[in-house]
Amino acid sequence: MNYLPKNLTFEEGVAFINGFSLIDISSEHGTPLYVYDWNHIENNISEFTNAFGEDTLYRYAAKAFICKKLVELLDKNKWGVDVVSGGEMATVLSSIDTLENTLFNGTYKTKEEVDFFISNNGGHISIDNLNEISLLQQIASKNKRKQSVILRINLDLGAETHPMVLTSGYDQQFGLSIDIADTALKEVYNSDSLLFSGIHVHIGSQIKDPERFKKAMEECSLFLEKNKASVEREIVFDAGGGFFSPYEGDENSQDLEAYSEAIKSGIEENWSSDYKIMIEPGRAVVNNAGLILYTAGAIKEDRGDKPYILVDGGMSDNPRPALYGSEHKLFNISGNKKEEEKVFAVSGRHCESGDLLVEEASLPTDTNPGDILMSTSTGAYTFAMASNYNRVPKAKVIGISSNEVFDLVKRQSFEDTLAQDS
Ligand SMILES: Cc1ncc(COP(=O)(O)O)c(C=O)c1O
């Protein structure tokens, strides 16, 4: 069951992580509650580092999930962070006092964000469009810096993934199409304040087939080879994120070595000068290590062909099911339940008929109000996408390591939900 946290065990139906009972934890910390198996995240970081080598530049995609303690853990392992907003930058800066190993991505970078990044000695900026080149030049020059930049190329490769998480292809908003990438390269090359440092793609999420990375790197290296006159230094090939991470029912995750080999061979096919690989994994680092615990409320037996269980969270803590129909396997972890199961619809507490966490969840027939339900493969794009819809306070986030349970993000209070009101 590799979609589950590595250190998750069950004893008489009660779930434990590293020997800590999730039932006791839910009583102590309340629900909804995000829980991370911290050792599993550490393990994922080491597996990437072993597969891609110490020389690779790791830029964890903060968009999957970020908090200060995670930045510290990444930094301890010599990993940097891929950010797309001032808020993500501020999280990195306040945790480790530097943006040196940070990559700034995104389609819309505000002046304030660019200034914040450059004035704090930010690492690389990935250029998404021709428009932003003059903004970057102006702000780098004001800060008397020669800013390292990489060019994000949009290749028409797509990926075998859900259309909502597809991030390359000519019908997508991300990056520079290859036809105008050489114009961007020349502008950067001729700039006094920007330093051309590499090339970047992100071909989508949940990529199973390493050949797709290879193809992307072949195209990037061909492009650079064609424009070699504008390349003066060791170049970064940023292959993006999108490494496959299983949900319930998916086959085993891919071997990371296969991705690493594919990326290297794609580059070396057309590029013989020095280079460094950069990658931006997000989901594959945190998703399976994360869980959300809910308390079951009323159970409505009078609806349609299956009973509804109403839980104390929903689309404000995990918008993924409503946004793109993602399914998360649910367990009743209250202990001593019947083996016999039946199908329930599990609905969130929000005022949207689409707030269904799981349309068809098989749970013990004696599931009752007050039971604790555990939603799995919920470490990525859940807390990071959480909202205050219905002014519901955002839930707490905790980590569990081999010897302690610790807070990662505090639960919001009712007052926090109105703190910005005038
Ligand atoms: C540019 C970029 N890099 C990295 C990622 C992380 O992708 P994943 O979480 O699938 O690894 C994304 C996700 O959308 C992205 O847009």
Short mmCIF file of C-alpha atoms and ligand atoms in Angstrom, two decimals:
data_model
loop_
_atom_site.label_atom_id
_atom_site.label_comp_id
_atom_site.label_asym_id
_atom_site.label_seq_id
_atom_site.Cartn_x
_atom_site.Cartn_y
_atom_site.Cartn_z
CA MET A 1 0.00 0.00 0.00
CA ASN A 2 2.57 2.56 -1.08
CA TYR A 3 0.06 5.41 -1.26
CA LEU A 4 0.11 5.47 2.54
CA PRO A 5 2.62 6.97 4.99
CA LYS A 6 5.57 4.61 5.40
CA ASN A 7 5.30 4.51 9.20
CA LEU A 8 1.54 4.02 9.39
CA THR A 9 0.37 0.88 11.19
CA PHE A 10 -2.99 -0.40 12.42
CA GLU A 11 -3.75 -2.09 15.72
CA GLU A 12 -7.28 -3.40 16.11
CA GLY A 13 -8.39 -0.86 13.57
CA VAL A 14 -6.72 2.14 15.25
CA ALA A 15 -4.11 3.92 13.11
CA PHE A 16 -0.66 4.79 14.46
CA ILE A 17 2.32 6.65 13.02
CA ASN A 18 5.60 5.67 14.61
CA GLY A 19 3.64 4.28 17.53
CA PHE A 20 1.63 7.49 18.14
CA SER A 21 -2.11 6.81 18.11
CA LEU A 22 -3.94 9.03 15.63
CA ILE A 23 -7.05 8.71 17.80
CA ASP A 24 -5.20 10.19 20.81
CA ILE A 25 -3.72 12.84 18.52
CA SER A 26 -7.13 13.79 17.15
CA SER A 27 -8.46 14.22 20.72
CA GLU A 28 -5.51 16.35 21.70
CA HIS A 29 -5.21 18.53 18.57
CA GLY A 30 -8.79 18.52 17.27
CA THR A 31 -10.06 17.86 13.75
CA PRO A 32 -9.88 18.53 10.88
CA LEU A 33 -6.18 17.92 11.29
CA TYR A 34 -3.42 17.58 8.70
CA VAL A 35 -0.83 15.01 9.78
CA TYR A 36 2.59 14.41 8.18
CA ASP A 37 4.77 11.37 8.69
CA TRP A 38 7.97 13.42 8.92
CA ASN A 39 10.31 10.45 8.55
CA HIS A 40 8.54 9.56 5.31
CA ILE A 41 9.26 13.06 3.94
CA GLU A 42 12.92 12.72 5.03
CA ASN A 43 13.03 9.38 3.30
CA ASN A 44 11.61 10.84 0.08
CA ILE A 45 14.24 13.60 0.12
CA SER A 46 17.03 11.01 0.51
CA GLU A 47 15.60 8.84 -2.26
CA PHE A 48 15.64 11.78 -4.70
CA THR A 49 19.14 12.75 -3.60
CA ASN A 50 20.41 9.21 -4.06
CA ALA A 51 18.80 8.85 -7.48
CA PHE A 52 19.84 12.21 -8.94
CA GLY A 53 23.13 12.70 -7.05
CA GLU A 54 24.60 15.43 -4.85
CA ASP A 55 25.38 17.62 -7.84
CA THR A 56 21.75 18.14 -8.82
CA LEU A 57 20.07 21.40 -7.81
CA TYR A 58 16.90 20.45 -5.90
CA ARG A 59 14.19 23.06 -5.83
CA TYR A 60 11.21 21.61 -3.95
CA ALA A 61 7.92 23.02 -5.34
CA ALA A 62 6.48 24.99 -2.41
CA LYS A 63 3.07 25.00 -4.07
CA ALA A 64 2.53 21.37 -3.00
CA PHE A 65 2.84 22.25 0.71
CA ILE A 66 5.09 24.67 2.53
CA CYS A 67 5.73 25.76 6.10
CA LYS A 68 8.80 27.01 7.95
CA LYS A 69 9.83 23.66 9.44
CA LEU A 70 9.72 22.04 6.01
CA VAL A 71 12.01 24.75 4.61
CA GLU A 72 14.45 24.02 7.46
CA LEU A 73 14.35 20.29 6.72
CA LEU A 74 14.96 20.91 3.01
CA ASP A 75 17.83 23.29 3.75
CA LYS A 76 19.43 20.75 6.11
CA ASN A 77 19.44 18.37 3.13
CA LYS A 78 20.90 21.06 0.82
CA TRP A 79 17.61 21.44 -1.06
CA GLY A 80 16.34 24.83 -2.16
CA VAL A 81 12.76 25.86 -2.89
CA ASP A 82 10.79 26.71 -6.03
CA VAL A 83 8.45 29.61 -5.18
CA VAL A 84 5.79 31.44 -7.16
CA SER A 85 4.79 34.23 -4.81
CA GLY A 86 6.00 36.75 -2.27
CA GLY A 87 4.32 34.71 0.47
CA GLU A 88 6.30 31.60 -0.41
CA MET A 89 9.52 33.68 -0.60
CA ALA A 90 8.83 35.23 2.80
CA THR A 91 8.33 31.75 4.28
CA VAL A 92 11.75 30.68 2.98
CA LEU A 93 13.48 33.88 4.07
CA SER A 94 12.04 33.84 7.56
CA SER A 95 13.07 30.18 8.03
CA ILE A 96 16.64 30.19 6.75
CA ASP A 97 17.53 33.88 6.21
CA THR A 98 18.46 33.49 2.56
CA LEU A 99 16.87 33.10 -0.86
CA GLU A 100 20.17 32.02 -2.39
CA ASN A 101 18.89 28.54 -3.29
CA THR A 102 15.43 29.69 -4.26
CA LEU A 103 13.99 29.62 -7.76
CA PHE A 104 11.28 32.13 -8.62
CA ASN A 105 8.73 30.72 -11.08
CA GLY A 106 5.34 31.82 -12.33
CA THR A 107 3.36 33.47 -15.08
CA TYR A 108 2.72 36.73 -13.22
CA LYS A 109 5.47 38.19 -11.09
CA THR A 110 4.61 41.49 -9.46
CA LYS A 111 7.14 44.33 -9.22
CA GLU A 112 7.12 43.97 -5.43
CA GLU A 113 7.81 40.25 -5.64
CA VAL A 114 10.65 40.69 -8.13
CA ASP A 115 12.17 43.42 -5.99
CA PHE A 116 11.82 41.33 -2.82
CA PHE A 117 13.52 38.41 -4.54
CA ILE A 118 16.36 40.30 -6.17
CA SER A 119 17.09 42.59 -3.22
CA ASN A 120 17.36 39.51 -0.99
CA ASN A 121 19.91 37.88 -3.31
CA GLY A 122 17.46 35.37 -4.75
CA GLY A 123 18.95 32.49 -6.74
CA HIS A 124 17.35 31.96 -10.16
CA ILE A 125 14.33 33.54 -11.84
CA SER A 126 12.55 31.53 -14.51
CA ILE A 127 11.37 33.82 -17.31
CA ASP A 128 7.85 32.91 -18.40
CA ASN A 129 7.21 35.53 -21.10
CA LEU A 130 8.85 38.28 -23.13
CA ASN A 131 6.99 40.95 -21.17
CA GLU A 132 8.72 40.31 -17.90
CA ILE A 133 12.27 40.63 -19.25
CA SER A 134 12.26 44.44 -19.09
CA LEU A 135 10.81 44.39 -15.57
CA LEU A 136 13.51 42.01 -14.39
CA GLN A 137 16.24 44.10 -16.05
CA GLN A 138 15.01 47.28 -14.50
CA ILE A 139 14.78 45.87 -10.97
CA ALA A 140 18.08 43.97 -11.18
CA SER A 141 19.80 47.12 -12.39
CA LYS A 142 18.24 49.21 -9.58
CA ASN A 143 19.61 46.63 -7.12
CA LYS A 144 23.01 46.65 -8.91
CA ARG A 145 22.79 42.92 -9.49
CA LYS A 146 23.42 40.66 -12.41
CA GLN A 147 20.46 38.33 -11.84
CA SER A 148 20.66 34.68 -12.92
CA VAL A 149 17.72 33.75 -15.10
CA ILE A 150 16.55 30.62 -16.86
CA LEU A 151 14.04 30.50 -19.72
CA ARG A 152 10.86 28.46 -19.35
CA ILE A 153 10.09 26.83 -22.65
CA ASN A 154 6.65 25.52 -23.53
CA LEU A 155 7.06 22.31 -25.49
CA ASP A 156 4.12 20.70 -27.20
CA LEU A 157 4.71 17.45 -25.34
CA GLY A 158 1.92 17.42 -22.84
CA ALA A 159 1.95 14.62 -20.33
CA GLU A 160 -0.25 11.65 -19.66
CA THR A 161 -2.14 13.47 -16.97
CA HIS A 162 -5.41 15.17 -15.98
CA PRO A 163 -6.07 18.25 -18.18
CA MET A 164 -6.30 20.42 -15.03
CA VAL A 165 -2.70 19.66 -14.10
CA LEU A 166 -1.26 19.69 -17.59
CA THR A 167 1.25 22.52 -17.83
CA SER A 168 2.77 22.28 -21.27
CA GLY A 169 1.41 22.28 -24.78
CA TYR A 170 0.66 25.14 -27.15
CA ASP A 171 -2.82 25.45 -25.74
CA GLN A 172 -1.49 26.25 -22.26
CA GLN A 173 -0.60 29.56 -20.62
CA PHE A 174 2.82 28.59 -19.29
CA GLY A 175 6.25 29.51 -20.64
CA LEU A 176 7.69 30.76 -23.94
CA SER A 177 6.86 28.89 -27.09
CA ILE A 178 9.98 27.61 -28.81
CA ASP A 179 9.44 30.06 -31.71
CA ILE A 180 10.06 33.09 -29.51
CA ALA A 181 12.51 31.52 -27.08
CA ASP A 182 15.51 32.60 -29.18
CA THR A 183 14.29 36.23 -29.09
CA ALA A 184 14.12 35.96 -25.28
CA LEU A 185 17.58 34.40 -25.17
CA LYS A 186 19.08 37.23 -27.25
CA GLU A 187 17.47 39.88 -25.06
CA VAL A 188 18.86 38.25 -21.95
CA TYR A 189 22.29 37.75 -23.54
CA ASN A 190 22.48 41.44 -24.46
CA SER A 191 21.33 42.61 -21.04
CA ASP A 192 23.75 44.18 -18.52
CA SER A 193 21.69 43.12 -15.56
CA LEU A 194 20.59 39.57 -16.43
CA LEU A 195 22.73 36.47 -16.67
CA PHE A 196 21.50 33.64 -18.88
CA SER A 197 21.93 30.52 -16.74
CA GLY A 198 19.74 27.82 -18.18
CA ILE A 199 16.60 26.38 -19.61
CA HIS A 200 13.45 25.18 -17.90
CA VAL A 201 10.43 23.01 -18.66
CA HIS A 202 7.65 21.57 -16.55
CA ILE A 203 5.64 19.15 -18.63
CA GLY A 204 2.85 18.43 -16.16
CA SER A 205 2.08 16.38 -13.10
CA GLN A 206 1.87 12.66 -12.36
CA ILE A 207 4.24 11.67 -15.18
CA LYS A 208 4.71 7.94 -15.23
CA ASP A 209 6.80 7.55 -18.32
CA PRO A 210 10.43 8.72 -17.92
CA GLU A 211 10.71 8.93 -21.74
CA ARG A 212 8.66 12.13 -21.60
CA PHE A 213 11.37 13.80 -19.52
CA LYS A 214 13.94 12.52 -21.98
CA LYS A 215 12.07 14.00 -24.92
CA ALA A 216 11.75 17.35 -23.14
CA MET A 217 15.46 17.44 -22.39
CA GLU A 218 16.31 16.51 -26.00
CA GLU A 219 14.31 19.50 -27.22
CA CYS A 220 15.95 21.81 -24.68
CA SER A 221 19.44 20.67 -25.54
CA LEU A 222 18.73 21.02 -29.27
CA PHE A 223 17.53 24.57 -28.68
CA LEU A 224 20.67 25.44 -26.71
CA GLU A 225 22.93 23.81 -29.25
CA LYS A 226 21.33 25.92 -31.97
CA ASN A 227 21.89 29.07 -29.89
CA LYS A 228 25.29 28.12 -28.51
CA ALA A 229 26.77 31.53 -29.34
CA SER A 230 24.66 33.03 -26.55
CA VAL A 231 25.65 30.43 -23.96
CA GLU A 232 28.80 31.32 -22.10
CA ARG A 233 28.80 29.31 -18.92
CA GLU A 234 27.79 26.05 -17.31
CA ILE A 235 24.11 25.72 -18.06
CA VAL A 236 21.26 24.55 -15.87
CA PHE A 237 18.75 22.13 -17.36
CA ASP A 238 15.67 22.44 -15.16
CA ALA A 239 13.42 19.43 -15.86
CA GLY A 240 10.63 20.72 -13.58
CA GLY A 241 8.48 18.57 -11.30
CA GLY A 242 5.68 16.13 -12.01
CA PHE A 243 7.29 12.93 -10.71
CA PHE A 244 4.62 10.29 -10.25
CA SER A 245 3.23 9.67 -6.80
CA PRO A 246 0.59 6.97 -6.33
CA TYR A 247 -2.98 7.37 -5.11
CA GLU A 248 -5.03 4.35 -4.03
CA GLY A 249 -5.42 2.02 -6.99
CA ASP A 250 -2.37 3.30 -8.88
CA GLU A 251 0.46 0.92 -9.58
CA ASN A 252 3.76 1.29 -7.76
CA SER A 253 5.59 4.56 -8.08
CA GLN A 254 8.27 4.75 -10.73
CA ASP A 255 11.87 4.10 -9.95
CA LEU A 256 13.48 7.54 -9.48
CA GLU A 257 16.71 6.30 -11.07
CA ALA A 258 14.80 5.80 -14.32
CA TYR A 259 13.76 9.47 -14.35
CA SER A 260 17.30 10.56 -13.55
CA GLU A 261 18.77 8.42 -16.34
CA ALA A 262 16.16 9.65 -18.83
CA ILE A 263 16.87 13.30 -18.03
CA LYS A 264 20.64 12.85 -18.31
CA SER A 265 20.48 10.91 -21.54
CA GLY A 266 18.08 13.43 -23.09
CA ILE A 267 20.55 16.23 -22.35
CA GLU A 268 23.67 14.41 -23.39
CA GLU A 269 22.24 13.41 -26.73
CA ASN A 270 22.79 16.95 -28.04
CA TRP A 271 24.82 18.77 -25.40
CA SER A 272 28.47 18.08 -24.73
CA SER A 273 29.44 21.08 -22.56
CA ASP A 274 29.23 21.35 -18.77
CA TYR A 275 25.76 21.35 -17.27
CA LYS A 276 23.87 20.93 -14.05
CA ILE A 277 20.43 19.35 -13.60
CA MET A 278 17.76 21.13 -11.60
CA ILE A 279 14.46 19.48 -10.61
CA GLU A 280 11.34 20.80 -8.86
CA PRO A 281 9.51 17.84 -7.27
CA GLY A 282 6.47 18.73 -5.16
CA ARG A 283 3.80 16.06 -4.84
CA ALA A 284 6.27 13.14 -4.84
CA VAL A 285 7.97 14.56 -1.72
CA VAL A 286 4.93 15.19 0.49
CA ASN A 287 1.75 13.59 -0.83
CA ASN A 288 1.83 10.07 0.50
CA ALA A 289 3.34 11.23 3.79
CA GLY A 290 0.24 13.31 4.51
CA LEU A 291 -3.21 12.52 5.93
CA ILE A 292 -6.25 14.51 6.98
CA LEU A 293 -8.30 13.44 9.99
CA TYR A 294 -11.99 14.32 10.19
CA THR A 295 -14.71 13.70 12.75
CA ALA A 296 -17.88 12.14 11.39
CA GLY A 297 -21.03 14.08 12.21
CA ALA A 298 -24.58 13.12 11.33
CA ILE A 299 -25.20 10.15 9.07
CA LYS A 300 -28.22 10.65 6.79
CA GLU A 301 -29.75 7.31 5.88
CA ASP A 302 -32.67 8.87 4.01
CA ARG A 303 -30.85 9.95 0.79
CA GLY A 304 -30.77 8.16 -2.54
CA ASP A 305 -29.12 4.79 -2.65
CA LYS A 306 -26.35 5.42 -0.12
CA PRO A 307 -26.15 7.12 3.25
CA TYR A 308 -24.35 10.45 3.58
CA ILE A 309 -21.75 10.98 6.28
CA LEU A 310 -21.25 14.65 7.05
CA VAL A 311 -17.75 15.51 8.28
CA ASP A 312 -16.28 18.56 10.01
CA GLY A 313 -14.07 19.61 7.05
CA GLY A 314 -14.38 19.63 3.29
CA MET A 315 -13.49 21.77 0.33
CA SER A 316 -11.88 24.44 2.52
CA ASP A 317 -9.17 22.01 3.70
CA ASN A 318 -9.06 19.82 0.59
CA PRO A 319 -10.51 21.44 -2.55
CA ARG A 320 -9.09 18.75 -4.87
CA PRO A 321 -12.16 16.52 -5.12
CA ALA A 322 -14.35 19.51 -6.04
CA LEU A 323 -11.70 21.05 -8.30
CA TYR A 324 -10.69 18.02 -10.33
CA GLY A 325 -12.53 15.03 -9.03
CA SER A 326 -9.58 13.55 -7.17
CA GLU A 327 -10.36 10.58 -4.98
CA HIS A 328 -8.79 9.92 -1.62
CA LYS A 329 -9.17 6.58 0.11
CA LEU A 330 -10.89 6.96 3.49
CA PHE A 331 -10.42 4.74 6.55
CA ASN A 332 -12.44 4.67 9.74
CA ILE A 333 -9.61 4.51 12.29
CA SER A 334 -11.69 4.54 15.47
CA GLY A 335 -10.93 0.90 16.19
CA ASN A 336 -12.94 -2.25 16.86
CA LYS A 337 -15.24 -1.75 13.88
CA LYS A 338 -17.03 -4.50 11.96
CA GLU A 339 -15.19 -6.03 9.04
CA GLU A 340 -18.31 -5.79 6.90
CA GLU A 341 -18.38 -2.59 4.85
CA LYS A 342 -20.94 -0.55 2.95
CA VAL A 343 -20.74 2.39 0.60
CA PHE A 344 -21.25 5.91 1.93
CA ALA A 345 -21.09 9.32 0.29
CA VAL A 346 -18.87 11.49 2.44
CA SER A 347 -19.69 15.13 2.25
CA GLY A 348 -17.97 18.26 3.54
CA ARG A 349 -19.57 20.98 5.65
CA HIS A 350 -19.62 23.69 3.00
CA CYS A 351 -22.57 25.23 1.22
CA GLU A 352 -21.87 23.65 -2.17
CA SER A 353 -23.47 20.46 -3.44
CA GLY A 354 -20.05 19.74 -5.01
CA ASP A 355 -18.45 19.54 -1.57
CA LEU A 356 -18.21 15.77 -1.65
CA LEU A 357 -14.95 14.44 -0.25
CA VAL A 358 -15.58 10.93 -1.52
CA GLU A 359 -18.57 9.95 -3.63
CA GLU A 360 -18.33 6.26 -2.84
CA ALA A 361 -16.38 5.39 0.29
CA SER A 362 -16.37 1.83 1.56
CA LEU A 363 -16.45 2.06 5.34
CA PRO A 364 -17.50 -0.28 8.16
CA THR A 365 -21.26 -0.72 8.39
CA ASP A 366 -21.14 0.44 12.03
CA THR A 367 -19.51 3.80 11.20
CA ASN A 368 -21.10 6.25 13.65
CA PRO A 369 -21.18 9.96 14.44
CA GLY A 370 -18.01 10.82 16.39
CA ASP A 371 -15.82 8.29 14.56
CA ILE A 372 -12.51 9.51 13.16
CA LEU A 373 -12.09 9.21 9.40
CA MET A 374 -8.64 9.35 7.83
CA SER A 375 -8.26 10.67 4.28
CA THR A 376 -5.08 9.45 2.62
CA SER A 377 -2.64 10.73 -0.05
CA THR A 378 -3.57 14.22 1.08
CA GLY A 379 -0.14 15.75 1.74
CA ALA A 380 0.06 17.73 -1.53
CA TYR A 381 -2.15 20.53 -2.84
CA THR A 382 -4.50 20.38 0.16
CA PHE A 383 -3.34 22.70 2.96
CA ALA A 384 -1.54 24.69 0.24
CA MET A 385 -4.91 25.26 -1.48
CA ALA A 386 -6.95 25.67 1.72
CA SER A 387 -9.34 28.60 1.98
CA ASN A 388 -11.51 30.30 4.55
CA TYR A 389 -14.69 29.54 2.61
CA ASN A 390 -17.70 30.09 4.88
CA ARG A 391 -15.13 31.72 7.20
CA VAL A 392 -14.20 28.32 8.49
CA PRO A 393 -10.81 28.63 10.26
CA LYS A 394 -7.95 26.81 8.52
CA ALA A 395 -7.09 23.51 10.18
CA LYS A 396 -3.96 22.74 12.15
CA VAL A 397 -0.94 20.91 10.68
CA ILE A 398 1.26 18.60 12.72
CA GLY A 399 4.26 16.40 12.03
CA ILE A 400 5.14 13.07 13.63
CA SER A 401 8.75 11.93 13.75
CA SER A 402 10.16 8.80 15.37
CA ASN A 403 10.06 10.33 18.84
CA GLU A 404 7.73 13.31 18.89
CA VAL A 405 4.57 14.98 17.67
CA PHE A 406 5.12 18.62 16.80
CA ASP A 407 3.18 21.58 15.46
CA LEU A 408 3.85 22.75 11.91
CA VAL A 409 1.04 25.30 11.48
CA LYS A 410 -1.34 26.49 14.20
CA ARG A 411 -5.11 26.16 13.83
CA GLN A 412 -6.74 29.47 12.96
CA SER A 413 -9.10 30.98 15.49
CA PHE A 414 -12.49 32.49 14.60
CA GLU A 415 -10.83 35.90 15.04
CA ASP A 416 -8.10 34.99 12.52
CA THR A 417 -10.77 34.65 9.84
CA LEU A 418 -11.69 38.32 10.20
CA ALA A 419 -8.25 39.72 11.04
CA GLN A 420 -7.95 41.61 7.75
CA ASP A 421 -11.42 43.20 7.86
CA SER A 422 -11.44 47.03 8.04
C1 LIG B 1 6.69 24.91 -12.69
C2 LIG B 1 6.30 23.82 -11.78
N1 LIG B 1 7.27 23.13 -11.15
C3 LIG B 1 6.99 22.12 -10.30
C4 LIG B 1 5.69 21.75 -10.05
C5 LIG B 1 5.44 20.62 -9.09
O1 LIG B 1 4.79 19.56 -9.69
P1 LIG B 1 4.56 18.19 -8.88
O2 LIG B 1 3.95 18.59 -7.59
O3 LIG B 1 3.65 17.42 -9.72
O4 LIG B 1 5.90 17.57 -8.69
C6 LIG B 1 4.63 22.42 -10.69
C7 LIG B 1 3.24 22.03 -10.46
O5 LIG B 1 2.29 22.50 -11.04
C8 LIG B 1 4.95 23.50 -11.58
O6 LIG B 1 3.99 24.18 -12.21
#
